[in-house]
């Protein structure tokens, strides 16, 4: 049985006792249990909150209401009303309360067509762990009609007794459920992801119209799987890493966790940090939605305590760097400062530079204090850092990071946050993580989510050893388990879980948003599996492919020999990939490729196709056009906008036509460069300028790896359809191979030495 959370998050001793007994009783049974399970009305108002809710595959559903009173607190019982003394209220109605909570859960399952009638056994009990059987009977309470068989005292609550009691007392034996039905019931109880009401289909719409595909998907329940539930519910007492593919729900789960932490600890200062500026409104809305769902009074959070922070920020928008610079007495740098000092760089490189400069400026402020320390190595580092200017700051970043690791005790920065949640972690440099770690209160609740395939500004895989390094005694600064320790036997490895049972790292490989063909193709192009010159990056062990959700035939140790990969339907459960999806004619194909001779032809064709999409009934919001980074980017986007205008299609260039934090505008098709597209999605995506996948920009000092990562981002923005366009080039041969080989990709095996970048999880 899964328990959420595994350890109670409050100090209610009565509830904690019963929770521990329940875990002991049913830990090996099939089911799920929740501690203080919130039940909300459709408007988001908290309706009920059972102390304990258990769903057992054979025993059905149980609600247990716990009361910590002693027998001396109960004066009398008349019907459902208990007269209390020396209690927090004069009267209590625990039996009625438990019954009402049970019916509220029943209504929750009944109002959903998918789960209506599946649970046949509903039960409720009141638990009194501080009352003994003799005391209860001596007052005559055990024979009352309203309590008989419903109230469980201490002797019936210990693990062995509780299991026996609930097994015997189940009102009606739970009917047998299929695996799919069982997962649906668990899913509805575990949480439903926010979604809009499904759109209406106008009368006379042909059966093969693609709008029917969109409506079908919009109409389906979006439930949290087991891993997602764990991530959303748990609050680890230390660092935690979430490694997840595009479309696995990383942002949504971090938003839900942020709201949960804030409700549980309203006095904490919490930061949710992201890299793509156009995600600002989306993240605010997600956190606010989950907060309303969990808050008893349906209130907005206090955004001064729960801060949504762009990694950089500025005067008009809160940001991690901007706020920290001000708190440290340093003038924050803006984009123009970076261009003047070091020239053009990618957003990731520019951000790394300003973080390194912030550290340098703080060191200069504290130079006298620091030089008073006796550590000669630190003093040498200080003089080296202070003497560096401009581009030398980036060149000497290793000195910065080494210095930072040695000088943690110097408290260069104030403690500001109690918890930090980081999205898009693959785009953030080591110096950012080090700054974030230092300004956290103990026990350093730093939670970061990443997908190394989406690192378009950075090729760093954010592993703890890479980012934080080791302490002077050789122990890891951040330990996610599996590490050797210098003072332990060679066979010893640090634990993978915290003392309360929460995992230090999660791997998320079940992709819900991106169709199977698009995700497989995105990985193939990203890694270069069909590249004539051989693969560029990827993983070289069967176990690591399985961690990505793939099944493998062949042996990667036999370099050059063919290996075959595919994704199981369980790891790619997108509705259109299921055998029972009956709108194949309306669906068509998920991936289309269209090469051209010139970019003018490309823009003209895209504009014409988008106009046809809108004639079919697509809303402009359903469509996104995103371009890989290339030469003369802004002129290209403007000319594309002009082409759309010629066909009567209104469009909006994200970050150019308006507020850089806004990605979409009503009644407009969004046009975006790949940096702003990251983190956003659309039903239909036109991924243009795809020929740049093999043409790194020299003036940006790019590698082909950067461009391959851009293709991954572009292909995985689509929720159903992606059309890849560009000037005819070898990348379209690779795309064609992916289309022809789907759903099984065969390519030559490769090893670490043949790759330019290894993305497997070698270490924690």
Tab-separated table of C-alpha atoms in Angstrom, residues 223-542:
chain	number	residue	atom	x	y	z
A	223	UNK	CA	-4.964	11.942	-13.215
A	224	UNK	CA	-1.700	11.742	-11.293
A	225	UNK	CA	0.160	8.453	-11.487
A	226	UNK	CA	1.843	6.874	-8.473
A	227	UNK	CA	5.183	8.629	-8.952
A	228	UNK	CA	3.490	11.972	-9.596
A	229	UNK	CA	1.401	11.611	-6.434
A	230	UNK	CA	4.497	10.959	-4.364
A	231	UNK	CA	6.279	13.977	-5.792
A	232	UNK	CA	3.276	16.277	-5.336
A	233	UNK	CA	2.532	15.189	-1.754
A	234	UNK	CA	5.994	14.847	-0.233
A	235	UNK	CA	8.127	17.598	1.295
A	236	UNK	CA	11.672	16.174	1.634
A	237	UNK	CA	13.819	17.310	4.539
A	238	UNK	CA	16.748	18.071	2.263
A	239	UNK	CA	17.670	18.297	-1.401
A	240	UNK	CA	15.768	16.344	-4.044
A	241	UNK	CA	16.293	15.933	-7.799
A	242	UNK	CA	13.479	15.274	-10.291
A	243	UNK	CA	14.723	13.977	-13.632
A	244	UNK	CA	11.896	13.852	-16.140
A	245	UNK	CA	11.222	13.764	-19.856
A	246	UNK	CA	9.316	16.512	-21.635
A	247	UNK	CA	5.621	16.111	-20.890
A	248	UNK	CA	5.967	14.140	-17.652
A	249	UNK	CA	4.433	16.907	-15.525
A	250	UNK	CA	7.480	18.364	-13.782
A	251	UNK	CA	6.211	21.956	-13.728
A	252	UNK	CA	2.716	20.987	-12.586
A	253	UNK	CA	4.030	18.819	-9.756
A	254	UNK	CA	6.465	21.475	-8.525
A	255	UNK	CA	3.599	23.990	-8.559
A	256	UNK	CA	1.413	21.652	-6.516
A	257	UNK	CA	4.242	21.029	-4.057
A	258	UNK	CA	4.899	24.774	-3.730
A	259	UNK	CA	1.241	25.382	-2.818
A	260	UNK	CA	1.292	22.492	-0.346
A	261	UNK	CA	4.471	23.713	1.376
A	262	UNK	CA	3.051	27.218	1.667
A	263	UNK	CA	-0.212	26.007	3.232
A	264	UNK	CA	1.655	23.781	5.660
A	265	UNK	CA	4.289	26.432	6.494
A	266	UNK	CA	2.801	29.903	5.873
A	267	UNK	CA	5.659	31.461	7.841
A	268	UNK	CA	8.293	30.106	5.430
A	269	UNK	CA	9.738	32.065	2.535
A	270	UNK	CA	9.425	29.879	-0.547
A	271	UNK	CA	10.807	30.495	-4.023
A	272	UNK	CA	9.716	28.896	-7.295
A	273	UNK	CA	12.422	29.619	-9.885
A	274	UNK	CA	12.199	29.125	-13.641
A	275	UNK	CA	14.309	30.125	-16.638
A	276	UNK	CA	11.918	30.783	-19.547
A	277	UNK	CA	10.420	34.205	-18.961
A	278	UNK	CA	7.236	33.474	-20.922
A	279	UNK	CA	6.249	30.851	-18.319
A	280	UNK	CA	5.640	33.471	-15.618
A	281	UNK	CA	1.849	33.725	-15.923
A	282	UNK	CA	1.453	29.979	-16.430
A	283	UNK	CA	3.321	29.150	-13.221
A	284	UNK	CA	1.494	31.814	-11.219
A	285	UNK	CA	-1.825	30.415	-12.414
A	286	UNK	CA	-0.863	26.819	-11.625
A	287	UNK	CA	0.263	27.598	-8.073
A	288	UNK	CA	-2.786	29.782	-7.421
A	289	UNK	CA	-5.070	27.027	-8.765
A	290	UNK	CA	-3.580	24.379	-6.470
A	291	UNK	CA	-3.558	26.768	-3.530
A	292	UNK	CA	-7.274	27.471	-3.985
A	293	UNK	CA	-7.853	23.735	-4.202
A	294	UNK	CA	-6.095	23.056	-0.896
A	295	UNK	CA	-6.889	26.182	1.136
A	296	UNK	CA	-9.931	26.032	3.456
A	297	UNK	CA	-10.989	29.585	2.597
A	298	UNK	CA	-10.190	29.469	-1.125
A	299	UNK	CA	-7.771	32.382	-0.783
A	300	UNK	CA	-4.895	33.579	-2.923
A	301	UNK	CA	-1.436	32.909	-1.456
A	302	UNK	CA	0.633	35.701	0.023
A	303	UNK	CA	2.975	36.215	-2.927
A	304	UNK	CA	5.494	37.964	-0.666
A	305	UNK	CA	6.035	34.631	1.111
A	306	UNK	CA	5.492	32.334	-1.876
A	307	UNK	CA	7.613	33.997	-4.542
A	308	UNK	CA	7.447	33.118	-8.241
A	309	UNK	CA	10.851	34.151	-9.577
A	310	UNK	CA	12.337	34.371	-13.023
A	311	UNK	CA	15.969	33.299	-12.705
A	312	UNK	CA	17.218	36.755	-13.727
A	313	UNK	CA	14.394	39.221	-13.019
A	314	UNK	CA	14.415	42.989	-13.052
A	315	UNK	CA	12.647	46.111	-11.851
A	316	UNK	CA	9.356	45.073	-13.413
A	317	UNK	CA	9.430	41.396	-12.451
A	318	UNK	CA	10.698	39.541	-9.413
A	319	UNK	CA	13.811	37.509	-10.063
A	320	UNK	CA	16.222	35.325	-8.109
A	321	UNK	CA	19.381	37.127	-9.231
A	322	UNK	CA	17.886	40.633	-9.155
A	323	UNK	CA	16.537	40.235	-5.609
A	324	UNK	CA	19.729	38.630	-4.311
A	325	UNK	CA	21.900	41.382	-5.780
A	326	UNK	CA	19.786	44.061	-4.082
A	327	UNK	CA	19.847	42.191	-0.763
A	328	UNK	CA	23.642	41.966	-1.080
A	329	UNK	CA	24.076	45.692	-1.774
A	330	UNK	CA	25.142	45.121	-5.384
A	331	UNK	CA	23.720	46.917	-8.430
A	332	UNK	CA	22.015	44.219	-10.545
A	333	UNK	CA	23.252	43.891	-14.102
A	334	UNK	CA	20.861	44.107	-17.048
A	335	UNK	CA	21.134	42.533	-20.506
A	336	UNK	CA	22.813	45.604	-21.995
A	337	UNK	CA	25.500	45.475	-19.292
A	338	UNK	CA	26.380	41.930	-20.322
A	339	UNK	CA	26.495	42.805	-24.023
A	340	UNK	CA	28.799	45.747	-23.283
A	341	UNK	CA	31.134	43.740	-21.035
A	342	UNK	CA	31.417	40.371	-22.792
A	343	UNK	CA	29.495	40.705	-26.063
A	344	UNK	CA	26.687	38.489	-27.289
A	345	UNK	CA	25.972	35.254	-25.470
A	346	UNK	CA	23.104	32.823	-25.110
A	347	UNK	CA	20.639	33.487	-22.273
A	348	UNK	CA	22.301	30.708	-20.275
A	349	UNK	CA	25.811	32.101	-20.749
A	350	UNK	CA	24.666	35.619	-19.899
A	351	UNK	CA	22.989	34.381	-16.736
A	352	UNK	CA	26.083	32.465	-15.697
A	353	UNK	CA	28.152	35.613	-16.179
A	354	UNK	CA	25.968	37.830	-13.977
A	355	UNK	CA	25.905	35.214	-11.208
A	356	UNK	CA	29.697	34.992	-11.257
A	357	UNK	CA	29.934	38.796	-11.229
A	358	UNK	CA	27.581	38.934	-8.246
A	359	UNK	CA	29.857	36.607	-6.321
A	360	UNK	CA	32.869	38.688	-7.300
A	361	UNK	CA	31.205	41.948	-6.213
A	362	UNK	CA	30.215	40.490	-2.858
A	363	UNK	CA	33.766	39.229	-2.331
A	364	UNK	CA	35.123	42.713	-3.046
A	365	UNK	CA	32.727	44.156	-0.454
A	366	UNK	CA	33.927	41.642	2.134
A	367	UNK	CA	37.586	41.601	1.114
A	368	UNK	CA	38.903	42.798	4.467
A	369	UNK	CA	36.880	40.223	6.404
A	370	UNK	CA	37.891	37.431	4.052
A	371	UNK	CA	41.608	38.229	4.050
A	372	UNK	CA	41.606	38.076	7.807
A	373	UNK	CA	41.050	34.331	7.441
A	374	UNK	CA	44.161	32.207	7.732
A	375	UNK	CA	43.434	30.059	4.676
A	376	UNK	CA	46.141	30.976	2.151
A	377	UNK	CA	44.320	29.198	-0.697
A	378	UNK	CA	41.230	31.312	-0.118
A	379	UNK	CA	43.286	34.498	0.046
A	380	UNK	CA	44.956	33.603	-3.250
A	381	UNK	CA	41.551	32.946	-4.796
A	382	UNK	CA	40.302	36.335	-3.559
A	383	UNK	CA	43.113	38.233	-5.246
A	384	UNK	CA	42.648	36.237	-8.467
A	385	UNK	CA	38.903	36.849	-8.514
A	386	UNK	CA	39.125	40.550	-7.727
A	387	UNK	CA	41.656	41.125	-10.476
A	388	UNK	CA	39.467	39.503	-13.164
A	389	UNK	CA	37.364	41.619	-15.493
A	390	UNK	CA	34.974	41.162	-18.388
A	391	UNK	CA	35.390	37.879	-20.256
A	392	UNK	CA	38.009	36.779	-17.723
A	393	UNK	CA	35.183	36.248	-15.251
A	394	UNK	CA	33.800	33.446	-17.407
A	395	UNK	CA	37.268	32.072	-18.102
A	396	UNK	CA	38.039	31.922	-14.378
A	397	UNK	CA	34.725	30.402	-13.309
A	398	UNK	CA	36.516	27.277	-12.050
A	399	UNK	CA	38.379	29.459	-9.556
A	400	UNK	CA	35.073	31.020	-8.507
A	401	UNK	CA	33.441	27.651	-7.956
A	402	UNK	CA	36.448	26.256	-6.099
A	403	UNK	CA	36.537	29.337	-3.906
A	404	UNK	CA	32.806	29.081	-3.290
A	405	UNK	CA	33.139	25.473	-2.180
A	406	UNK	CA	35.941	26.343	0.261
A	407	UNK	CA	34.300	29.411	1.747
A	408	UNK	CA	30.829	28.215	2.703
A	409	UNK	CA	31.460	29.060	6.354
A	410	UNK	CA	32.153	32.697	5.469
A	411	UNK	CA	28.427	33.399	4.907
A	412	UNK	CA	28.891	35.607	1.880
A	413	UNK	CA	25.126	35.865	1.395
A	414	UNK	CA	22.201	36.151	3.808
A	415	UNK	CA	19.790	33.303	4.463
A	416	UNK	CA	16.650	34.273	2.548
A	417	UNK	CA	14.592	31.185	1.708
A	418	UNK	CA	13.329	28.140	3.570
A	419	UNK	CA	12.601	26.183	0.417
A	420	UNK	CA	13.480	26.622	-3.267
A	421	UNK	CA	11.806	24.786	-6.130
A	422	UNK	CA	13.651	24.999	-9.451
A	423	UNK	CA	12.101	24.237	-12.818
A	424	UNK	CA	14.087	23.947	-16.079
A	425	UNK	CA	17.171	23.022	-14.086
A	426	UNK	CA	19.080	21.953	-17.195
A	427	UNK	CA	19.358	25.593	-18.289
A	428	UNK	CA	20.907	26.891	-15.066
A	429	UNK	CA	24.681	26.995	-14.420
A	430	UNK	CA	26.497	25.531	-11.395
A	431	UNK	CA	27.097	28.984	-9.879
A	432	UNK	CA	23.324	29.528	-9.691
A	433	UNK	CA	22.827	26.291	-7.740
A	434	UNK	CA	25.661	27.223	-5.414
A	435	UNK	CA	24.127	30.633	-4.722
A	436	UNK	CA	20.706	29.069	-4.192
A	437	UNK	CA	22.132	26.499	-1.790
A	438	UNK	CA	23.921	29.112	0.303
A	439	UNK	CA	20.873	31.344	0.840
A	440	UNK	CA	18.686	28.449	2.041
A	441	UNK	CA	18.025	27.777	5.699
A	442	UNK	CA	18.821	24.314	7.036
A	443	UNK	CA	18.108	21.561	6.098
A	444	UNK	CA	18.600	23.029	2.602
A	445	UNK	CA	15.278	22.144	0.950
A	446	UNK	CA	16.430	22.531	-2.654
A	447	UNK	CA	14.247	20.722	-5.179
A	448	UNK	CA	15.219	20.870	-8.855
A	449	UNK	CA	13.619	19.371	-11.953
A	450	UNK	CA	15.399	18.939	-15.274
A	451	UNK	CA	15.511	17.201	-18.636
A	452	UNK	CA	19.005	17.190	-20.090
A	453	UNK	CA	17.616	16.841	-23.642
A	454	UNK	CA	16.074	20.328	-23.342
A	455	UNK	CA	19.317	22.095	-22.445
A	456	UNK	CA	19.422	24.558	-25.330
A	457	UNK	CA	21.540	27.141	-23.528
A	458	UNK	CA	23.694	24.770	-21.507
A	459	UNK	CA	25.006	21.249	-22.053
A	460	UNK	CA	25.475	20.659	-18.327
A	461	UNK	CA	23.658	17.693	-16.801
A	462	UNK	CA	22.843	19.057	-13.320
A	463	UNK	CA	24.180	16.226	-11.165
A	464	UNK	CA	25.027	17.064	-7.531
A	465	UNK	CA	28.711	16.176	-7.851
A	466	UNK	CA	28.990	18.356	-10.956
A	467	UNK	CA	27.209	21.289	-9.361
A	468	UNK	CA	28.128	21.259	-5.687
A	469	UNK	CA	31.262	19.147	-5.449
A	470	UNK	CA	32.594	17.765	-2.185
A	471	UNK	CA	33.243	19.134	1.271
A	472	UNK	CA	36.888	19.420	2.438
A	473	UNK	CA	36.531	16.009	4.153
A	474	UNK	CA	35.585	14.351	0.854
A	475	UNK	CA	31.879	13.918	1.575
A	476	UNK	CA	29.400	15.253	-1.013
A	477	UNK	CA	27.920	18.684	-0.284
A	478	UNK	CA	24.570	17.425	-1.573
A	479	UNK	CA	24.050	13.697	-1.181
A	480	UNK	CA	21.234	12.054	-3.111
A	481	UNK	CA	22.398	8.589	-2.126
A	482	UNK	CA	24.603	5.909	-3.614
A	483	UNK	CA	27.833	7.705	-2.689
A	484	UNK	CA	30.960	6.290	-1.096
A	485	UNK	CA	32.249	7.983	2.056
A	486	UNK	CA	35.954	8.304	2.944
A	487	UNK	CA	35.498	6.963	6.485
A	488	UNK	CA	33.272	4.009	5.516
A	489	UNK	CA	34.037	0.544	4.084
A	490	UNK	CA	34.447	0.407	0.285
A	491	UNK	CA	31.144	-1.432	-0.057
A	492	UNK	CA	29.182	1.234	1.830
A	493	UNK	CA	26.836	3.558	-0.075
A	494	UNK	CA	24.843	6.430	1.359
A	495	UNK	CA	21.067	5.826	1.565
A	496	UNK	CA	18.778	6.734	-1.332
A	497	UNK	CA	15.992	7.866	1.015
A	498	UNK	CA	15.655	10.245	3.944
A	499	UNK	CA	14.855	8.955	7.426
A	500	UNK	CA	11.136	9.469	6.829
A	501	UNK	CA	11.205	7.235	3.745
A	502	UNK	CA	11.065	9.999	1.115
A	503	UNK	CA	13.278	9.375	-1.916
A	504	UNK	CA	16.141	11.776	-2.567
A	505	UNK	CA	15.679	11.532	-6.333
A	506	UNK	CA	12.898	10.581	-8.730
A	507	UNK	CA	13.067	9.488	-12.347
A	508	UNK	CA	9.963	10.389	-14.387
A	509	UNK	CA	9.732	8.596	-17.725
A	510	UNK	CA	5.983	8.359	-18.354
A	511	UNK	CA	5.181	11.002	-20.952
A	512	UNK	CA	1.555	12.152	-21.033
A	513	UNK	CA	1.678	15.277	-23.208
A	514	UNK	CA	3.804	14.246	-26.183
A	515	UNK	CA	2.630	11.486	-28.563
A	516	UNK	CA	4.843	8.426	-28.751
A	517	UNK	CA	6.038	9.040	-32.319
A	518	UNK	CA	7.028	12.639	-31.614
A	519	UNK	CA	8.906	11.755	-28.423
A	520	UNK	CA	10.790	8.886	-30.050
A	521	UNK	CA	11.663	11.049	-33.044
A	522	UNK	CA	12.734	13.894	-30.749
A	523	UNK	CA	15.138	11.555	-28.942
A	524	UNK	CA	16.448	10.124	-32.225
A	525	UNK	CA	17.212	13.564	-33.674
A	526	UNK	CA	18.492	14.871	-30.348
A	527	UNK	CA	20.994	12.029	-29.975
A	528	UNK	CA	21.750	11.690	-33.694
A	529	UNK	CA	20.730	8.018	-33.823
A	530	UNK	CA	20.300	8.189	-37.624
A	531	UNK	CA	23.146	10.642	-38.234
A	532	UNK	CA	25.498	9.392	-40.970
A	533	UNK	CA	28.575	10.387	-38.976
A	534	UNK	CA	27.309	8.588	-35.873
A	535	UNK	CA	25.491	9.537	-32.669
A	536	UNK	CA	26.523	12.678	-30.798
A	537	UNK	CA	25.036	12.232	-27.331
A	538	UNK	CA	22.919	9.814	-25.360
A	539	UNK	CA	23.022	6.889	-22.965
A	540	UNK	CA	25.006	3.693	-23.430
A	541	UNK	CA	23.489	1.253	-20.947
A	542	UNK	CA	20.277	-0.717	-21.249
